[in-house]
JSON list of C-alpha atoms in Angstrom, two decimals:
[
{"chain": "A", "resi": 143, "resn": "MET", "atom": "CA", "xyz": [-11.75, -59.85, -65.58]},
{"chain": "A", "resi": 144, "resn": "PRO", "atom": "CA", "xyz": [-9.90, -57.24, -63.65]},
{"chain": "A", "resi": 145, "resn": "GLU", "atom": "CA", "xyz": [-10.76, -57.20, -59.77]},
{"chain": "A", "resi": 146, "resn": "VAL", "atom": "CA", "xyz": [-12.53, -54.64, -58.52]},
{"chain": "A", "resi": 147, "resn": "GLN", "atom": "CA", "xyz": [-10.58, -52.45, -55.49]},
{"chain": "A", "resi": 148, "resn": "PRO", "atom": "CA", "xyz": [-12.62, -51.21, -52.47]},
{"chain": "A", "resi": 149, "resn": "PRO", "atom": "CA", "xyz": [-12.76, -47.37, -53.03]},
{"chain": "A", "resi": 150, "resn": "THR", "atom": "CA", "xyz": [-9.83, -45.71, -51.07]},
{"chain": "A", "resi": 151, "resn": "THR", "atom": "CA", "xyz": [-10.06, -43.17, -48.54]},
{"chain": "A", "resi": 152, "resn": "LEU", "atom": "CA", "xyz": [-9.08, -39.27, -49.56]},
{"chain": "A", "resi": 153, "resn": "SER", "atom": "CA", "xyz": [-7.34, -38.62, -46.14]},
{"chain": "A", "resi": 154, "resn": "PRO", "atom": "CA", "xyz": [-3.51, -39.16, -46.14]},
{"chain": "A", "resi": 155, "resn": "PHE", "atom": "CA", "xyz": [-3.81, -40.14, -42.60]},
{"chain": "A", "resi": 156, "resn": "SER", "atom": "CA", "xyz": [-6.58, -42.73, -42.93]},
{"chain": "A", "resi": 157, "resn": "GLU", "atom": "CA", "xyz": [-4.30, -45.38, -40.83]},
{"chain": "A", "resi": 158, "resn": "ARG", "atom": "CA", "xyz": [-4.81, -42.75, -37.95]},
{"chain": "A", "resi": 159, "resn": "ASP", "atom": "CA", "xyz": [-8.71, -42.75, -38.17]},
{"chain": "A", "resi": 160, "resn": "ASP", "atom": "CA", "xyz": [-8.97, -46.20, -38.00]},
{"chain": "A", "resi": 161, "resn": "VAL", "atom": "CA", "xyz": [-9.58, -47.06, -34.05]},
{"chain": "A", "resi": 162, "resn": "ASN", "atom": "CA", "xyz": [-8.70, -50.94, -34.26]},
{"chain": "A", "resi": 163, "resn": "THR", "atom": "CA", "xyz": [-4.40, -49.78, -35.29]},
{"chain": "A", "resi": 164, "resn": "PRO", "atom": "CA", "xyz": [-2.11, -48.60, -33.04]},
{"chain": "A", "resi": 165, "resn": "LEU", "atom": "CA", "xyz": [-1.29, -45.11, -32.01]},
{"chain": "A", "resi": 166, "resn": "ALA", "atom": "CA", "xyz": [1.81, -45.32, -33.79]},
{"chain": "A", "resi": 167, "resn": "PRO", "atom": "CA", "xyz": [3.83, -47.67, -35.93]},
{"chain": "A", "resi": 168, "resn": "TYR", "atom": "CA", "xyz": [6.41, -48.63, -33.62]},
{"chain": "A", "resi": 169, "resn": "SER", "atom": "CA", "xyz": [4.26, -49.23, -30.31]},
{"chain": "A", "resi": 170, "resn": "THR", "atom": "CA", "xyz": [1.73, -52.02, -29.28]},
{"chain": "A", "resi": 171, "resn": "LEU", "atom": "CA", "xyz": [-0.76, -51.52, -26.99]},
{"chain": "A", "resi": 172, "resn": "GLY", "atom": "CA", "xyz": [-1.46, -54.18, -24.24]},
{"chain": "A", "resi": 173, "resn": "SER", "atom": "CA", "xyz": [-2.12, -54.70, -20.97]},
{"chain": "A", "resi": 174, "resn": "ASP", "atom": "CA", "xyz": [0.85, -55.70, -19.91]},
{"chain": "A", "resi": 175, "resn": "ASP", "atom": "CA", "xyz": [2.83, -52.73, -21.15]},
{"chain": "A", "resi": 176, "resn": "ALA", "atom": "CA", "xyz": [3.82, -50.48, -18.36]},
{"chain": "A", "resi": 177, "resn": "ILE", "atom": "CA", "xyz": [5.21, -46.88, -18.74]},
{"chain": "A", "resi": 178, "resn": "ILE", "atom": "CA", "xyz": [8.82, -46.44, -18.42]},
{"chain": "A", "resi": 179, "resn": "THR", "atom": "CA", "xyz": [10.07, -43.49, -16.76]},
{"chain": "A", "resi": 180, "resn": "ASN", "atom": "CA", "xyz": [13.69, -42.13, -16.22]},
{"chain": "A", "resi": 181, "resn": "PRO", "atom": "CA", "xyz": [14.28, -41.57, -12.47]},
{"chain": "A", "resi": 182, "resn": "LEU", "atom": "CA", "xyz": [17.10, -39.32, -13.67]},
{"chain": "A", "resi": 183, "resn": "ASP", "atom": "CA", "xyz": [14.31, -37.27, -15.69]},
{"chain": "A", "resi": 184, "resn": "GLU", "atom": "CA", "xyz": [12.19, -37.46, -12.49]},
{"chain": "A", "resi": 185, "resn": "GLN", "atom": "CA", "xyz": [15.38, -35.84, -10.19]},
{"chain": "A", "resi": 186, "resn": "GLN", "atom": "CA", "xyz": [15.81, -33.15, -12.84]},
{"chain": "A", "resi": 187, "resn": "GLU", "atom": "CA", "xyz": [12.30, -32.06, -12.60]},
{"chain": "A", "resi": 188, "resn": "LEU", "atom": "CA", "xyz": [12.34, -31.82, -8.92]},
{"chain": "A", "resi": 189, "resn": "THR", "atom": "CA", "xyz": [15.46, -30.14, -8.79]},
{"chain": "A", "resi": 190, "resn": "VAL", "atom": "CA", "xyz": [14.16, -27.28, -11.34]},
{"chain": "A", "resi": 191, "resn": "GLN", "atom": "CA", "xyz": [10.97, -27.29, -9.17]},
{"chain": "A", "resi": 192, "resn": "ARG", "atom": "CA", "xyz": [12.97, -26.68, -5.72]},
{"chain": "A", "resi": 193, "resn": "GLU", "atom": "CA", "xyz": [15.01, -23.60, -7.31]},
{"chain": "A", "resi": 194, "resn": "GLU", "atom": "CA", "xyz": [11.95, -22.01, -8.99]},
{"chain": "A", "resi": 195, "resn": "SER", "atom": "CA", "xyz": [10.37, -22.13, -5.44]},
{"chain": "A", "resi": 196, "resn": "ALA", "atom": "CA", "xyz": [13.30, -20.77, -3.81]},
{"chain": "A", "resi": 197, "resn": "GLN", "atom": "CA", "xyz": [13.54, -18.01, -6.75]},
{"chain": "A", "resi": 198, "resn": "ARG", "atom": "CA", "xyz": [9.76, -17.05, -5.75]},
{"chain": "A", "resi": 199, "resn": "HIS", "atom": "CA", "xyz": [10.37, -17.30, -2.11]},
{"chain": "A", "resi": 200, "resn": "ALA", "atom": "CA", "xyz": [13.31, -14.69, -2.61]},
{"chain": "A", "resi": 201, "resn": "GLN", "atom": "CA", "xyz": [11.23, -12.45, -4.73]},
{"chain": "A", "resi": 202, "resn": "MET", "atom": "CA", "xyz": [8.50, -12.46, -2.45]},
{"chain": "A", "resi": 203, "resn": "VAL", "atom": "CA", "xyz": [10.97, -11.61, 0.46]},
{"chain": "A", "resi": 204, "resn": "THR", "atom": "CA", "xyz": [12.33, -8.62, -1.57]},
{"chain": "A", "resi": 205, "resn": "THR", "atom": "CA", "xyz": [8.88, -7.42, -2.57]},
{"chain": "A", "resi": 206, "resn": "LEU", "atom": "CA", "xyz": [7.77, -7.26, 1.23]},
{"chain": "A", "resi": 207, "resn": "LYS", "atom": "CA", "xyz": [10.68, -5.50, 2.08]},
{"chain": "A", "resi": 208, "resn": "ASN", "atom": "CA", "xyz": [10.32, -3.11, -0.30]},
{"chain": "A", "resi": 209, "resn": "GLN", "atom": "CA", "xyz": [6.37, -2.29, 0.76]},
{"chain": "A", "resi": 210, "resn": "ARG", "atom": "CA", "xyz": [7.95, -2.36, 4.26]},
{"chain": "A", "resi": 211, "resn": "ASP", "atom": "CA", "xyz": [10.06, 0.41, 3.37]},
{"chain": "A", "resi": 212, "resn": "ASN", "atom": "CA", "xyz": [7.31, 2.45, 2.01]},
{"chain": "A", "resi": 213, "resn": "VAL", "atom": "CA", "xyz": [5.01, 2.44, 4.67]},
{"chain": "A", "resi": 214, "resn": "PHE", "atom": "CA", "xyz": [4.14, 5.47, 6.51]},
{"chain": "A", "resi": 215, "resn": "THR", "atom": "CA", "xyz": [5.07, 5.92, 9.73]},
{"chain": "A", "resi": 216, "resn": "PRO", "atom": "CA", "xyz": [4.65, 9.08, 11.83]},
{"chain": "A", "resi": 217, "resn": "LEU", "atom": "CA", "xyz": [7.29, 10.49, 14.01]},
{"chain": "A", "resi": 218, "resn": "SER", "atom": "CA", "xyz": [6.82, 10.50, 17.51]},
{"chain": "A", "resi": 219, "resn": "VAL", "atom": "CA", "xyz": [6.43, 13.53, 19.78]},
{"chain": "A", "resi": 220, "resn": "GLU", "atom": "CA", "xyz": [9.80, 13.96, 20.68]},
{"chain": "A", "resi": 221, "resn": "GLU", "atom": "CA", "xyz": [11.32, 13.68, 16.87]},
{"chain": "A", "resi": 222, "resn": "ARG", "atom": "CA", "xyz": [8.69, 16.24, 15.79]},
{"chain": "A", "resi": 223, "resn": "LEU", "atom": "CA", "xyz": [9.67, 18.19, 18.30]},
{"chain": "A", "resi": 224, "resn": "CYS", "atom": "CA", "xyz": [13.25, 18.04, 17.40]},
{"chain": "A", "resi": 225, "resn": "GLN", "atom": "CA", "xyz": [12.94, 18.59, 13.86]},
{"chain": "A", "resi": 226, "resn": "THR", "atom": "CA", "xyz": [10.68, 21.25, 14.56]},
{"chain": "A", "resi": 227, "resn": "ILE", "atom": "CA", "xyz": [12.72, 23.20, 17.21]},
{"chain": "A", "resi": 228, "resn": "GLY", "atom": "CA", "xyz": [15.92, 22.15, 16.61]},
{"chain": "A", "resi": 229, "resn": "GLN", "atom": "CA", "xyz": [16.93, 20.43, 19.84]},
{"chain": "A", "resi": 230, "resn": "LYS", "atom": "CA", "xyz": [15.90, 17.31, 22.03]},
{"chain": "A", "resi": 231, "resn": "SER", "atom": "CA", "xyz": [12.96, 17.76, 24.10]},
{"chain": "A", "resi": 232, "resn": "ALA", "atom": "CA", "xyz": [15.00, 16.18, 26.86]},
{"chain": "A", "resi": 233, "resn": "THR", "atom": "CA", "xyz": [17.19, 19.55, 27.54]},
{"chain": "A", "resi": 234, "resn": "TRP", "atom": "CA", "xyz": [13.89, 20.78, 28.62]},
{"chain": "A", "resi": 235, "resn": "THR", "atom": "CA", "xyz": [12.96, 20.93, 32.15]},
{"chain": "A", "resi": 236, "resn": "ILE", "atom": "CA", "xyz": [9.54, 20.76, 32.96]},
{"chain": "A", "resi": 237, "resn": "GLY", "atom": "CA", "xyz": [9.02, 21.00, 36.86]},
{"chain": "A", "resi": 238, "resn": "PRO", "atom": "CA", "xyz": [5.52, 20.42, 38.68]},
{"chain": "A", "resi": 239, "resn": "GLY", "atom": "CA", "xyz": [2.73, 22.93, 38.75]},
{"chain": "A", "resi": 240, "resn": "ALA", "atom": "CA", "xyz": [2.60, 25.63, 40.82]},
{"chain": "A", "resi": 241, "resn": "THR", "atom": "CA", "xyz": [1.59, 25.13, 44.33]},
{"chain": "A", "resi": 242, "resn": "TYR", "atom": "CA", "xyz": [2.66, 28.05, 46.04]},
{"chain": "A", "resi": 243, "resn": "PRO", "atom": "CA", "xyz": [0.87, 31.40, 45.30]},
{"chain": "A", "resi": 244, "resn": "GLU", "atom": "CA", "xyz": [4.01, 32.99, 44.37]},
{"chain": "A", "resi": 245, "resn": "GLU", "atom": "CA", "xyz": [4.72, 30.86, 41.38]},
{"chain": "A", "resi": 246, "resn": "VAL", "atom": "CA", "xyz": [0.88, 31.13, 40.57]},
{"chain": "A", "resi": 247, "resn": "ALA", "atom": "CA", "xyz": [1.41, 34.69, 40.33]},
{"chain": "A", "resi": 248, "resn": "SER", "atom": "CA", "xyz": [4.91, 34.45, 38.51]},
{"chain": "A", "resi": 249, "resn": "GLY", "atom": "CA", "xyz": [2.90, 32.13, 35.78]},
{"chain": "A", "resi": 250, "resn": "GLN", "atom": "CA", "xyz": [-0.22, 34.87, 35.73]},
{"chain": "A", "resi": 251, "resn": "ALA", "atom": "CA", "xyz": [2.38, 37.79, 35.03]},
{"chain": "A", "resi": 252, "resn": "LEU", "atom": "CA", "xyz": [4.30, 35.24, 32.39]},
{"chain": "A", "resi": 253, "resn": "ARG", "atom": "CA", "xyz": [0.93, 34.67, 30.76]},
{"chain": "A", "resi": 254, "resn": "GLU", "atom": "CA", "xyz": [0.38, 38.29, 30.66]},
{"chain": "A", "resi": 255, "resn": "ARG", "atom": "CA", "xyz": [2.94, 39.33, 28.95]},
{"chain": "A", "resi": 256, "resn": "TYR", "atom": "CA", "xyz": [3.63, 36.86, 26.33]},
{"chain": "A", "resi": 257, "resn": "LEU", "atom": "CA", "xyz": [0.38, 35.03, 25.80]},
{"chain": "A", "resi": 258, "resn": "ASP", "atom": "CA", "xyz": [-2.30, 37.82, 26.06]},
{"chain": "A", "resi": 259, "resn": "PRO", "atom": "CA", "xyz": [-0.43, 40.06, 23.22]},
{"chain": "A", "resi": 260, "resn": "TYR", "atom": "CA", "xyz": [-0.48, 37.23, 20.90]},
{"chain": "A", "resi": 261, "resn": "LEU", "atom": "CA", "xyz": [-3.83, 36.93, 21.33]},
{"chain": "A", "resi": 262, "resn": "ASP", "atom": "CA", "xyz": [-4.76, 40.69, 21.38]},
{"chain": "A", "resi": 263, "resn": "ASN", "atom": "CA", "xyz": [-2.56, 40.80, 17.84]},
{"chain": "A", "resi": 264, "resn": "SER", "atom": "CA", "xyz": [-4.84, 38.15, 16.31]},
{"chain": "A", "resi": 265, "resn": "LYS", "atom": "CA", "xyz": [-7.87, 40.47, 17.29]},
{"chain": "A", "resi": 266, "resn": "ARG", "atom": "CA", "xyz": [-6.20, 43.41, 15.68]},
{"chain": "A", "resi": 267, "resn": "ASN", "atom": "CA", "xyz": [-5.25, 41.80, 12.59]},
{"chain": "A", "resi": 268, "resn": "ASN", "atom": "CA", "xyz": [-8.75, 40.42, 12.50]},
{"chain": "A", "resi": 269, "resn": "GLY", "atom": "CA", "xyz": [-10.19, 43.82, 12.50]},
{"chain": "A", "resi": 270, "resn": "ARG", "atom": "CA", "xyz": [-7.72, 45.68, 10.21]},
{"chain": "A", "resi": 271, "resn": "ARG", "atom": "CA", "xyz": [-8.40, 42.88, 7.78]},
{"chain": "A", "resi": 272, "resn": "ARG", "atom": "CA", "xyz": [-11.97, 44.11, 8.00]},
{"chain": "A", "resi": 273, "resn": "ARG", "atom": "CA", "xyz": [-11.27, 47.14, 7.53]},
{"chain": "A", "resi": 274, "resn": "ARG", "atom": "CA", "xyz": [-9.53, 46.89, 4.40]},
{"chain": "A", "resi": 275, "resn": "LEU", "atom": "CA", "xyz": [-12.12, 44.27, 3.04]},
{"chain": "A", "resi": 276, "resn": "ARG", "atom": "CA", "xyz": [-14.41, 47.47, 3.55]},
{"chain": "A", "resi": 277, "resn": "SER", "atom": "CA", "xyz": [-12.24, 50.13, 1.77]},
{"chain": "A", "resi": 278, "resn": "LEU", "atom": "CA", "xyz": [-12.19, 47.85, -1.20]},
{"chain": "A", "resi": 279, "resn": "GLY", "atom": "CA", "xyz": [-15.51, 47.72, -1.47]},
{"chain": "A", "resi": 280, "resn": "ALA", "atom": "CA", "xyz": [-16.04, 43.65, -0.51]},
{"chain": "A", "resi": 281, "resn": "PRO", "atom": "CA", "xyz": [-19.15, 42.59, 0.55]},
{"chain": "A", "resi": 282, "resn": "GLN", "atom": "CA", "xyz": [-19.20, 42.27, 4.30]},
{"chain": "A", "resi": 283, "resn": "SER", "atom": "CA", "xyz": [-19.96, 38.84, 5.42]},
{"chain": "A", "resi": 284, "resn": "SER", "atom": "CA", "xyz": [-23.41, 38.32, 6.94]},
{"chain": "A", "resi": 285, "resn": "SER", "atom": "CA", "xyz": [-23.36, 37.67, 10.97]},
{"chain": "A", "resi": 286, "resn": "GLN", "atom": "CA", "xyz": [-26.81, 36.57, 10.54]},
{"chain": "A", "resi": 287, "resn": "GLN", "atom": "CA", "xyz": [-28.02, 33.08, 11.35]},
{"chain": "A", "resi": 288, "resn": "TYR", "atom": "CA", "xyz": [-30.97, 31.32, 9.28]},
{"chain": "A", "resi": 289, "resn": "VAL", "atom": "CA", "xyz": [-33.02, 29.04, 10.67]},
{"chain": "A", "resi": 290, "resn": "CYS", "atom": "CA", "xyz": [-34.98, 26.39, 8.97]},
{"chain": "A", "resi": 291, "resn": "SER", "atom": "CA", "xyz": [-38.20, 25.52, 10.11]},
{"chain": "A", "resi": 292, "resn": "GLU", "atom": "CA", "xyz": [-39.53, 21.83, 9.53]},
{"chain": "A", "resi": 293, "resn": "SER", "atom": "CA", "xyz": [-43.05, 22.29, 7.49]}
]
């Protein structure tokens, strides 16, 4: 009579499914076995990590320098005057305020001569602008004030 064989599994990896068999055919598991590492691999890995860290640091420093270059810093008063007028403010002499009546009178005369016509011209220009708008038929700007009362 033929011998009866146990049923076979259809999986080609049936020996891996068995918990009692070792993980690989060339390894044997035991409590006495230790993991063997190569110290050269560890040194090489440390060297690679140091190089990567140095590269990251250099990249971070470069990024920070670029960001600092793009930060807006307003000009100082002297730099702004130099750009606007074209000469340094050190060439201007600013003396003490007027203390004698003659100095006050000369300052007042200069103010009337140079500053007041500028103010008068702006008033005249506003008047001209209003007349021109009226002649073009533009609606008048209302100068009435509206007060909202609380109800």
